[in-house]
Coordinates of N, CA and C and ligand atoms in Angstrom, one line a residue:
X304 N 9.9 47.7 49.6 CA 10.8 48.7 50.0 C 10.5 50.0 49.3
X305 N 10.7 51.0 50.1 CA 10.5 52.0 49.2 C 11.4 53.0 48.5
X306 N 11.6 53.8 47.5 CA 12.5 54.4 46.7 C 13.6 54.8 47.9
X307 N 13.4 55.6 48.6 CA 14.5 55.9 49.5 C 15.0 54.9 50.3
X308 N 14.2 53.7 50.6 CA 14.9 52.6 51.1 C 16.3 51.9 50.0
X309 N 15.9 51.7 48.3 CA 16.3 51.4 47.5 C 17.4 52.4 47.0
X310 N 17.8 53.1 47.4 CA 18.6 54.3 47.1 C 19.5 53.8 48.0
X311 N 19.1 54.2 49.6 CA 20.0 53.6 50.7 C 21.0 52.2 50.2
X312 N 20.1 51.4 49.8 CA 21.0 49.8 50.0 C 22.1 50.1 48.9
X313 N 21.1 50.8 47.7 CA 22.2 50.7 46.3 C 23.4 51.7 46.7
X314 N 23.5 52.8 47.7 CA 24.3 53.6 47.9 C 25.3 52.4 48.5
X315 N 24.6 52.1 49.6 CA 25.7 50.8 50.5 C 26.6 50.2 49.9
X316 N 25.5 49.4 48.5 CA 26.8 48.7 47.9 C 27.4 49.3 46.9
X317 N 27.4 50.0 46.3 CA 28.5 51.2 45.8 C 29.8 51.4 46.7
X318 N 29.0 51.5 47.7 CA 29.9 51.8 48.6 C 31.2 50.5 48.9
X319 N 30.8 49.7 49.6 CA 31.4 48.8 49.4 C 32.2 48.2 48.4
X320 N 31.6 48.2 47.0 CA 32.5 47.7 45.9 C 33.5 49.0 45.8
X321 N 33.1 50.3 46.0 CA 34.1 50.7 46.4 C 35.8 50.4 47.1
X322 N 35.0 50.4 48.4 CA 35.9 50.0 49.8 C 36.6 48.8 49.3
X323 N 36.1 47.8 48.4 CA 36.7 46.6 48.0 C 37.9 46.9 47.0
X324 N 37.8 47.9 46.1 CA 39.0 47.9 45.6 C 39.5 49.4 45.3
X325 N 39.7 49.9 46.9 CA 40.3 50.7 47.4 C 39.9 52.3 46.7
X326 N 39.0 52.2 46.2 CA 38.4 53.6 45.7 C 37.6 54.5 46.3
X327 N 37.0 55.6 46.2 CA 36.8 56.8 46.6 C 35.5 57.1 46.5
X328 N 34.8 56.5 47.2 CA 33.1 56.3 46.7 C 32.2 57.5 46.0
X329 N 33.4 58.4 46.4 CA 32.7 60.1 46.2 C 33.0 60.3 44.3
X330 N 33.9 59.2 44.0 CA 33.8 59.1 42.5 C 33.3 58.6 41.7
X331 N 32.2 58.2 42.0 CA 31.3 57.4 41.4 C 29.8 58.0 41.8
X332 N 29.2 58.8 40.6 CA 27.7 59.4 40.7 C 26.8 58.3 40.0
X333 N 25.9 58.5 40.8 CA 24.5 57.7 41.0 C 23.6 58.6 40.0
X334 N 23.7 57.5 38.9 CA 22.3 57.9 37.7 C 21.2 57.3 38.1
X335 N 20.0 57.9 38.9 CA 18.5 57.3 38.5 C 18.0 57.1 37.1
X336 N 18.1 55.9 36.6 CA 16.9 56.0 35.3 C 16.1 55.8 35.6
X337 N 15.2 56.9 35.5 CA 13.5 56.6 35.4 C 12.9 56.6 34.4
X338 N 13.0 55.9 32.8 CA 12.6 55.7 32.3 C 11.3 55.2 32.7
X339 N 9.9 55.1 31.8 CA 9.1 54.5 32.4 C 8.0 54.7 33.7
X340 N 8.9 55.5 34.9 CA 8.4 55.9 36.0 C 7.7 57.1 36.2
X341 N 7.0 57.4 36.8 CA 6.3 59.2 36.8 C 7.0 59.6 37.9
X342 N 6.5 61.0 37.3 CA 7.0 62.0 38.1 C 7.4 62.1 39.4
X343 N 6.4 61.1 40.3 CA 6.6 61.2 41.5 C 7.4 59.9 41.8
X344 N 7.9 59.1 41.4 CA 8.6 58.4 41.3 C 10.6 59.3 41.6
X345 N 10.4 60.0 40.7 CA 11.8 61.0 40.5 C 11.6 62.4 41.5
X346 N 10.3 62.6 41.9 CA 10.4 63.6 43.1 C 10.5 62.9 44.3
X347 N 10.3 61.1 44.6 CA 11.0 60.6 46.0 C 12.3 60.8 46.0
X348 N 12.9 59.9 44.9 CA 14.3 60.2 44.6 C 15.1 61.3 45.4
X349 N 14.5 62.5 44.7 CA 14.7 63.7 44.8 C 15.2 63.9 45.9
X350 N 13.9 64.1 46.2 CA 13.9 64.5 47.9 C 14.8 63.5 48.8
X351 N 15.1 62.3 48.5 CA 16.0 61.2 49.3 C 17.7 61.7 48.7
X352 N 17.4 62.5 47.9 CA 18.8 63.3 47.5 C 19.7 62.8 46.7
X353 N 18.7 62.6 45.3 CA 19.3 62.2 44.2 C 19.3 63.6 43.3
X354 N 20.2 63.8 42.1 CA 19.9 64.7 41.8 C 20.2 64.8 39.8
X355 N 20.6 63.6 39.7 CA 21.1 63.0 38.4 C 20.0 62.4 37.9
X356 N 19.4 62.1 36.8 CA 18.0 61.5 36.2 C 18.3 61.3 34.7
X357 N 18.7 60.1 34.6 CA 18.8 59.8 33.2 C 17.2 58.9 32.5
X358 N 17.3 59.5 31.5 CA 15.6 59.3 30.9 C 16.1 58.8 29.0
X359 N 15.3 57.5 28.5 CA 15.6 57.3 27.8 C 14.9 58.0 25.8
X360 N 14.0 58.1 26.4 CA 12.5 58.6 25.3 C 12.4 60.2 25.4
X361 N 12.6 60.7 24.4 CA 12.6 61.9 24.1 C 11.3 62.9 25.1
X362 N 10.0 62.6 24.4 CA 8.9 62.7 24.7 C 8.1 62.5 26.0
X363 N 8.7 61.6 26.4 CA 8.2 60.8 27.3 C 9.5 61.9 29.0
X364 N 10.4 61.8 28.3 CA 11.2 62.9 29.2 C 10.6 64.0 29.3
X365 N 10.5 65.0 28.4 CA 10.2 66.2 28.5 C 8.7 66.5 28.9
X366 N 7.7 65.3 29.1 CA 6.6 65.7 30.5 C 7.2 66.4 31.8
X367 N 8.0 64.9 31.8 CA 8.4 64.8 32.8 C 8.6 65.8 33.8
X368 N 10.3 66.6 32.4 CA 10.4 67.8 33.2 C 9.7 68.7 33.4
X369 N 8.7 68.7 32.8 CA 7.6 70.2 32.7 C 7.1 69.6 34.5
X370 N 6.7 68.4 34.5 CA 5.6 68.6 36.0 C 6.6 68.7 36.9
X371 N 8.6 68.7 36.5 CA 9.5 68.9 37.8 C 10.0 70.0 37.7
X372 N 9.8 71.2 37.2 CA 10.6 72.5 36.4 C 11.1 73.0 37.8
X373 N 10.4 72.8 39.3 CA 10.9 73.2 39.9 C 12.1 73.1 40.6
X374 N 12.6 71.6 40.0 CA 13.2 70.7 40.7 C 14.7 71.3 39.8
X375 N 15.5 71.3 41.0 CA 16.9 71.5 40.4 C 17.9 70.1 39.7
X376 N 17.5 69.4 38.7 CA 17.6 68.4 38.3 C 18.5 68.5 37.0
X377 N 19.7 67.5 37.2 CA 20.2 67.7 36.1 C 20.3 66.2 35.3
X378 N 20.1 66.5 34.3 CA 19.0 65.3 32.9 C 20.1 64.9 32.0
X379 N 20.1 63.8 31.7 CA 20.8 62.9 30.8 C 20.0 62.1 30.2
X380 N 20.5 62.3 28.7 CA 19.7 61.3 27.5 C 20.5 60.6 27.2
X381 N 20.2 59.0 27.7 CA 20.6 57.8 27.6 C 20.6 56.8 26.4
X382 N 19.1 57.1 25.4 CA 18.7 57.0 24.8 C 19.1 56.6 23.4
X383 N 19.0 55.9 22.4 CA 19.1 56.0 21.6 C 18.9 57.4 20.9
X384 N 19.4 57.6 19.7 CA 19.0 59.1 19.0 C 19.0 59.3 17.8
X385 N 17.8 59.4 17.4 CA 17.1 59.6 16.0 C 17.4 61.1 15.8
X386 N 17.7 61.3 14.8 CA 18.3 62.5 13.8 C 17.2 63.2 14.0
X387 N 15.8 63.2 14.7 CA 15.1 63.8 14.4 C 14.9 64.8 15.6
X388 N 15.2 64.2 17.1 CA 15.0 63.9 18.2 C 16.1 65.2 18.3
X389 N 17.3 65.0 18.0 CA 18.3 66.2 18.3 C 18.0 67.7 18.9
X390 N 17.4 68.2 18.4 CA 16.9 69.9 18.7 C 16.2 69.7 19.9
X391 N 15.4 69.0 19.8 CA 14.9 68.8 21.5 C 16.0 68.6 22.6
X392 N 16.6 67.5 22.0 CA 17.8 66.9 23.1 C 18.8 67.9 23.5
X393 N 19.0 68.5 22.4 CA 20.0 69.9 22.5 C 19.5 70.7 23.4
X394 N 18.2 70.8 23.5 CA 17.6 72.0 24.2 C 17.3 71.7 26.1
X395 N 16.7 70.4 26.1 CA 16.2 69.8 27.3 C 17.4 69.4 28.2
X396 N 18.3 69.2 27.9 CA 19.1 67.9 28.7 C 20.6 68.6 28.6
X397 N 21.0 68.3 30.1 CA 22.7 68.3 30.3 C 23.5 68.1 29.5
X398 N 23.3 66.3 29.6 CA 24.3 65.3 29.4 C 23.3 64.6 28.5
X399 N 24.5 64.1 27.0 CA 23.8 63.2 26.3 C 25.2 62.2 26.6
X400 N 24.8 60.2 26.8 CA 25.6 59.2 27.2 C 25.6 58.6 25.6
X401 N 24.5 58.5 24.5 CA 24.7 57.8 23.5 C 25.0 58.5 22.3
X402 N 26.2 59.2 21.9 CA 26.2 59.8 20.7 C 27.1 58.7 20.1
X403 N 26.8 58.4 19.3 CA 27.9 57.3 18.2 C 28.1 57.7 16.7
X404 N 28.0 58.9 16.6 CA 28.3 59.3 15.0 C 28.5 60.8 14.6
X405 N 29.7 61.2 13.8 CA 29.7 62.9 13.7 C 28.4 63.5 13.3
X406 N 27.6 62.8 12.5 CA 26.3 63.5 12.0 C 25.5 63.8 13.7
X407 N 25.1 62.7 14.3 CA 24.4 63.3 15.5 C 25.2 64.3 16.2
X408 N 26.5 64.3 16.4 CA 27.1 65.3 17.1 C 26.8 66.6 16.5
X409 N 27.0 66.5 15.5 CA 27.6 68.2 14.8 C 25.9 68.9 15.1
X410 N 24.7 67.8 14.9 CA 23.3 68.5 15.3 C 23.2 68.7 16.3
X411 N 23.9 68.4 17.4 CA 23.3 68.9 18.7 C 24.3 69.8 19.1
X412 N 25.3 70.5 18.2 CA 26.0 71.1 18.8 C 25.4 72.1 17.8
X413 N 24.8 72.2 16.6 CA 23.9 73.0 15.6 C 23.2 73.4 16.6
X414 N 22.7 72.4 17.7 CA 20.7 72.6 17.7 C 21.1 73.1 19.4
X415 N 22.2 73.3 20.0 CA 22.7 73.5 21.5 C 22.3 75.4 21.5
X416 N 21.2 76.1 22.5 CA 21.2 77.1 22.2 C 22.3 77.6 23.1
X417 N 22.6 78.9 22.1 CA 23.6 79.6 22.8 C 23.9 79.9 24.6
X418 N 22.2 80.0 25.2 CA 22.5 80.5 26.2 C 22.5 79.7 27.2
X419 N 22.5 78.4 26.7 CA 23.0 77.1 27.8 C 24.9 76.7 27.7
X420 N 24.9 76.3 28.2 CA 26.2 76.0 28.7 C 26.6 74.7 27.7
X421 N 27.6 74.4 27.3 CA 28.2 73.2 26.6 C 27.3 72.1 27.0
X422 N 27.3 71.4 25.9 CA 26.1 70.1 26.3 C 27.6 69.1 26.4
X423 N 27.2 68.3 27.2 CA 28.1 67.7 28.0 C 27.8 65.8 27.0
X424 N 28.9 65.7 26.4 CA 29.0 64.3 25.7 C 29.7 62.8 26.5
X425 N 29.1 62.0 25.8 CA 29.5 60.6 26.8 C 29.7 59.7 24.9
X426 N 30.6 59.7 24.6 CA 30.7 58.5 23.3 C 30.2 56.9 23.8
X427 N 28.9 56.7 22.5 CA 28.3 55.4 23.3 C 29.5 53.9 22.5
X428 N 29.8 53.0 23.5 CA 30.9 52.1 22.6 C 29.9 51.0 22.2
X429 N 29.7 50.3 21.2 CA 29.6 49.2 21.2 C 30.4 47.9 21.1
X430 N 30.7 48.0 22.5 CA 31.5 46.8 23.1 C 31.5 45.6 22.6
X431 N 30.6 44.8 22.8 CA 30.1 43.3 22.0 C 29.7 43.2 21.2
X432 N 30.0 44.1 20.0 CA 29.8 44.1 18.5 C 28.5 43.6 18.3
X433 N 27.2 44.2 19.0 CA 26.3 43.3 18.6 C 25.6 44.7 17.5
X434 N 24.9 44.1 16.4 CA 24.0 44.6 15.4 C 23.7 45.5 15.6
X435 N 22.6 45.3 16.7 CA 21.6 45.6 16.4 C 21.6 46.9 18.0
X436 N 22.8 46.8 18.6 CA 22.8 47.9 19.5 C 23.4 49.4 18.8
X437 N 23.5 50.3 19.3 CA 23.8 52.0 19.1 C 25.2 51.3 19.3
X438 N 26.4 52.3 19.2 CA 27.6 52.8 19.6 C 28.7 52.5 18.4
X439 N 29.7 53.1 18.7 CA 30.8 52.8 17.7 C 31.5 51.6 18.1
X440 N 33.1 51.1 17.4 CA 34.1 50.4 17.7 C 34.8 51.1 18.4
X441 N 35.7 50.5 19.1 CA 36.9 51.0 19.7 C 37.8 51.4 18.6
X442 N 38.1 50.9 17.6 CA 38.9 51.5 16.5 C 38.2 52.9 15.9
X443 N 37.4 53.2 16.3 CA 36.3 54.2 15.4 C 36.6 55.6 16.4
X444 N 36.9 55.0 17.7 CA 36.9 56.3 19.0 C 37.7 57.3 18.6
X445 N 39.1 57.4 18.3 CA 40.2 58.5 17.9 C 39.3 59.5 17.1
X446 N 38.9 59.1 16.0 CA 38.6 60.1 14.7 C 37.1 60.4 15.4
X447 N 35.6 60.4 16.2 CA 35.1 60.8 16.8 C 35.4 61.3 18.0
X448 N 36.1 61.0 18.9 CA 36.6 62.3 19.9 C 37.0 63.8 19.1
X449 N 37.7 63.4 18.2 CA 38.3 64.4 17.7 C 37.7 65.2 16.7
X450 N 36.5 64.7 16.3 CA 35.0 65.5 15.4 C 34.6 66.2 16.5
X451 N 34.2 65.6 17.6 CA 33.1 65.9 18.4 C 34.2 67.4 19.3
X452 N 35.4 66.9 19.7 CA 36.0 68.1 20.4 C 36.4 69.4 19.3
X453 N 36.0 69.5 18.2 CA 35.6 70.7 17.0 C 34.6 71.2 17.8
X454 N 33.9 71.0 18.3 CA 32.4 71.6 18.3 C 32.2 72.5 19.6
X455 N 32.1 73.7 19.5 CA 32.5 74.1 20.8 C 31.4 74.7 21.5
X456 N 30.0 74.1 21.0 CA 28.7 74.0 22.1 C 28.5 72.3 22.4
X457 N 29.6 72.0 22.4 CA 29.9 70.3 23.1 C 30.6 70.5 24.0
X458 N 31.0 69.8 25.0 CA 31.5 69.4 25.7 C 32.3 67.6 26.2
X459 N 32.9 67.6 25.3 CA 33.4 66.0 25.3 C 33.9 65.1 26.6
X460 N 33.0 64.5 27.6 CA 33.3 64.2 28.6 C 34.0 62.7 29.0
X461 N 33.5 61.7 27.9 CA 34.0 60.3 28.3 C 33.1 59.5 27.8
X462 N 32.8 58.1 27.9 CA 32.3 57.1 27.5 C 31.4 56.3 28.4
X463 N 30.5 55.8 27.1 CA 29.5 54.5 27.6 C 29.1 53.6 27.0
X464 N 29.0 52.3 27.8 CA 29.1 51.5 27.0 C 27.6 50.8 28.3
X465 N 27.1 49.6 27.0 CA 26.2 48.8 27.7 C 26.4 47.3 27.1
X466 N 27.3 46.7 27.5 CA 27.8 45.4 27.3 C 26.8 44.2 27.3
X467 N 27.2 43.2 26.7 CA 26.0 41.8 26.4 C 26.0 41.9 28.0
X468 N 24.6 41.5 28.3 CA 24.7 41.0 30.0 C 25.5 39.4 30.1
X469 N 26.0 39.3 31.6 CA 26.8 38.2 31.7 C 26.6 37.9 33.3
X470 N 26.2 36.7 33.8 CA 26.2 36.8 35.4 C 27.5 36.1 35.8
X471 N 28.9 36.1 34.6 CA 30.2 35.9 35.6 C 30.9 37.1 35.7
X472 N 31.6 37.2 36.6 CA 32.5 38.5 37.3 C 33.2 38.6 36.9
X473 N 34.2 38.1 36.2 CA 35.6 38.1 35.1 C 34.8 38.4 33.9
X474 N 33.9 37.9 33.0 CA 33.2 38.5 32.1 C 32.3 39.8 32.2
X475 N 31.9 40.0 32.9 CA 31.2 41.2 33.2 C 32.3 42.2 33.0
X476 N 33.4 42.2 34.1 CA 34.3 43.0 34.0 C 35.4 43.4 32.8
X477 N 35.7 42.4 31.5 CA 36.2 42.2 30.6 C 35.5 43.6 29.7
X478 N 34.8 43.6 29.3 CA 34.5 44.6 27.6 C 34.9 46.3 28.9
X479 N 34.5 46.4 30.1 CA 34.9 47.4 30.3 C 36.4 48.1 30.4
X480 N 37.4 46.6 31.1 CA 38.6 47.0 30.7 C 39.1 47.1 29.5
X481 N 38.7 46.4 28.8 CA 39.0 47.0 27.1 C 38.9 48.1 26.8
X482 N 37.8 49.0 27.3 CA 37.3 50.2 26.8 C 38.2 50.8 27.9
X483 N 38.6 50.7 29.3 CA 39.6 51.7 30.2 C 40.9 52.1 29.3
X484 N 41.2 51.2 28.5 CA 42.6 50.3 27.7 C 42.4 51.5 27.0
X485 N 41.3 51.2 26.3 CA 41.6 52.3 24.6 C 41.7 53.8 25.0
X486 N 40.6 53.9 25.8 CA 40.8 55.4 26.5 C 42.0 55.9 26.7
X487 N 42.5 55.6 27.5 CA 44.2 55.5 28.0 C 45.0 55.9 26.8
X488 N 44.8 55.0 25.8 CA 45.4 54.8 24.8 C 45.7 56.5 23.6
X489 N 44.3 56.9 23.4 CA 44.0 57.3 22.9 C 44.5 59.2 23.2
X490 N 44.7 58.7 24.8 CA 45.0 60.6 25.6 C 44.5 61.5 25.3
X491 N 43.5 61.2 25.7 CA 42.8 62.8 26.2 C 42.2 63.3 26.9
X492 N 42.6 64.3 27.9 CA 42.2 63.7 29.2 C 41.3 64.5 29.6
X493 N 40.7 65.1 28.9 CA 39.1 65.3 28.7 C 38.1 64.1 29.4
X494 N 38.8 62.9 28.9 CA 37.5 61.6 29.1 C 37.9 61.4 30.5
X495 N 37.1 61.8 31.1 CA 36.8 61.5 32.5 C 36.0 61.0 32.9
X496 N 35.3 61.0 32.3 CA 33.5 60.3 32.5 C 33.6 58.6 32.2
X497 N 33.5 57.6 32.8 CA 33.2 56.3 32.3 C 31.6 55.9 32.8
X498 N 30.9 55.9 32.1 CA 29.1 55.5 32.0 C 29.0 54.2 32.0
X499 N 29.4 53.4 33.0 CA 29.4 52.1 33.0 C 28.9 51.5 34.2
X500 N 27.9 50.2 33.6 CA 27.4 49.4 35.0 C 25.7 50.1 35.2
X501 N 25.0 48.9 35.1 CA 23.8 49.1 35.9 C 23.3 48.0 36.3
X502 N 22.2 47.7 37.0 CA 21.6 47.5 37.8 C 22.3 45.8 38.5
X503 N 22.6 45.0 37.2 CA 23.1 43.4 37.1 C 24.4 43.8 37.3
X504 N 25.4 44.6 36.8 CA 26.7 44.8 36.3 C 27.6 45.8 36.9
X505 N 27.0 46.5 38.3 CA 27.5 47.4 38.9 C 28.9 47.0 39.7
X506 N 29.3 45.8 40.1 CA 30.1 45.5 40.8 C 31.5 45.3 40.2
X507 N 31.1 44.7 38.7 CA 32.3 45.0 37.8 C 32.6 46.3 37.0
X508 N 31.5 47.1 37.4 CA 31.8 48.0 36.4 C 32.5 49.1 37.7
X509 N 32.4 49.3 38.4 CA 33.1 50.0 39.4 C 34.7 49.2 39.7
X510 N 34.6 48.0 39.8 CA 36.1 47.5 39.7 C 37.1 47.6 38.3
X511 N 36.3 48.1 37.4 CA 37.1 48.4 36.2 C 36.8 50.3 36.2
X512 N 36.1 50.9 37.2 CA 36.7 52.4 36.9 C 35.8 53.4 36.5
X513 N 34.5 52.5 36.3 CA 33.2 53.5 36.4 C 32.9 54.5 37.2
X514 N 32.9 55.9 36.7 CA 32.6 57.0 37.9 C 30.9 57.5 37.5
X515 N 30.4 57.0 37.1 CA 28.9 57.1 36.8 C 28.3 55.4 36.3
X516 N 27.2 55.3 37.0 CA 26.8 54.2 37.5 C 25.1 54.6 36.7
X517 N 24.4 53.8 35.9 CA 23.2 54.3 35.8 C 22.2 53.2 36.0
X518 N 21.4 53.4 37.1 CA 20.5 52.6 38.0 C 19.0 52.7 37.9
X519 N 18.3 52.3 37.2 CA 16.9 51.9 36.9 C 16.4 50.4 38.1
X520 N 16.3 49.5 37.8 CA 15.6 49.0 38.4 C 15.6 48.6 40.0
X521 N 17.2 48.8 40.1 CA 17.2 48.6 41.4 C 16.6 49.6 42.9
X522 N 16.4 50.4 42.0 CA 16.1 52.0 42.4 C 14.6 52.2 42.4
X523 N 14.4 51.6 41.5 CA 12.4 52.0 41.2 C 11.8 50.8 40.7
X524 N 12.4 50.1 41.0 CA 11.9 48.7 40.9 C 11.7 48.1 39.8
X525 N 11.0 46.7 39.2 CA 10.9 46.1 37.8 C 10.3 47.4 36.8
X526 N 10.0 47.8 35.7 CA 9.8 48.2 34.0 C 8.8 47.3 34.0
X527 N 7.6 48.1 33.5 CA 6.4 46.9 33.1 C 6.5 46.3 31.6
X528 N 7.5 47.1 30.9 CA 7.5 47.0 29.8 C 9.1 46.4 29.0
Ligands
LIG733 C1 17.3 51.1 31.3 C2 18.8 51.5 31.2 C3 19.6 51.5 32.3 C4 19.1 51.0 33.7 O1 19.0 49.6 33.7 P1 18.6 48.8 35.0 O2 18.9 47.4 34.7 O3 17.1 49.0 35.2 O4 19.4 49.3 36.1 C5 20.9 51.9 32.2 N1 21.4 52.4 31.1 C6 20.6 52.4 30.0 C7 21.3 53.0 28.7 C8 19.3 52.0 30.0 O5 18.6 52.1 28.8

C-alpha cells in the first residue's frame, strides 16, 4: 500500500473510533512520525495532506527540514532531550511533546529565538513508572506546569504520555484515564493538548480523549531499526 493509501485507512479508523464514542473527528490531529524515513517519505504524506511531522533525533530532523524548507510543515520533537540538543530544538521545531524537567524547560525557553512565536509544550508523563523511560509522575505535574507557564517564550499546551504497550482494551485505555483525571484535577485550562495513542494504541487512546494521535508505522510502514 502506499503512503497515501496508509493515511486514507488510518484517517478511516480515527474516524470511526471517533463515531464510536460520539466525538468530533475534527478533534483529533494526525501526527506523522517519520522518524527514520526520508524526505520523500514526508513529501508523499505531504502532498496526501498531512501537515504535522513529528521527528524523534535531533540531527537526523534537521536534514530533513533543510531538503523540505519549502514545505509548509509544522515539526514536533518527540524525542527524548539531552541538555545539549535544546538550542537546536528551540530553534527548529513548533512543538516539543517530551519536556519532563524545569531545567530542560527554562533552556528552551533561554534558547526560543525572539522572533518565533512561543514554542508550544506537551509535559511528557511517565505513566507506568518504568526506569528507564523520559517523563515525570503524576504527582510531579502541578509544580512543572507551573515552572514551565513562568516562561513566556513557552507556550504550555498539554500532555504526553507513551504507556507500557498492552494488546487489552481496558488496559490500554487505563494509564490514559489516569492522566485525563489528574489534568482535570489540576485546572488549567491551558492543557488542551492530550499526545496520546499510536500506532497499537490508537483506539483507546481516542476513547480516553486524545486530540493528537502520533502515527509512525502505520503510516510509513515497519522501522528497520
Ligand atoms: C516512534 C514513536 C511513535 C510512533 O510509533 P508507531 O508505533 O510507529 O506508530 C509515537 N510516539 C513516539 C514518542 C515515538 O517515539
Amino acid at each position: 500500500m502506499s503512503i497515501a493509501e496508509n493515511i486514507n485507512e488510518v484517517r478511516q479508523h480515527i474516524n470511526g473510533y471517533c463515531r464510536a464514542c460520539n466525538r468530533d473527528p475534527s478533534g483529533v490531529l494526525l501526527l506523522a512520525v517519520s522518524k527514520t524515513k526520508p524526505p520523500a517519505d514526508i513529501a508523499a504524506a505531504y502532498h496526501a495532506g498531512l501537515r504535522h511531522f513529528g521527528e524523534n533525533y535531533c540531527q537526523e530532523a534537521l536534514i530533513k527540514q533543510q531538503a523540505l524548507g519549502a514545505y509548509n510543515i509544522t515539526w514536533h520533537f518527540i524525542g527524548p532531550i539531552q541538555s545539549n540538543k535544546t538550542k537546536l530544538i528551540a530553534q527548529h521545531f513548533n512543538w516539543v511533546h517530551s519536556v519532563d524537567s524545569v531545567k530542560i524547560a527554562k533552556r528552551l525557553h533561554e534558547q526560543r529565538p525572539d522572533n518565533l512565536p512561543p514554542l508550544n509544550i506537551c509535559v511528557q508523563i511517565n505513566i507506568s513508572n518504568e526506569s528507564s523511560k523520559s517523563g515525570i509522575t503524576l504527582a510531579e505535574l502541578p509544580e512543572l506546569c507551573a515552572a514551565i507557564s513562568e516562561f513566556p517564550r513557552l507556550a504550555l499546551r498539554g500532555v504526553m504520555a507513551i504507556p507500557e504497550p498492552q494488546t487489552d482494551f481496558a488496559l490500554q485505555r487505563q494509564p490514559y484515564r489516569a492522566i485525563v483525571q489528574a489534568v482535570k484535577a489540576i485546572q488549567r485550562p491551558e492543557l488542551t493538548t492530550f499526545s496520546f495513542g499510536m500506532s497499537g494504541d490508537l483506539e483507546a487512546a481516542i476513547a480516553e480523549g486524545a486530540t493528537l494521535v502520533r502515527i509512525g508505522t502505520a503510516l510509513f510502514g515497519r522501522r528497520k531499526t
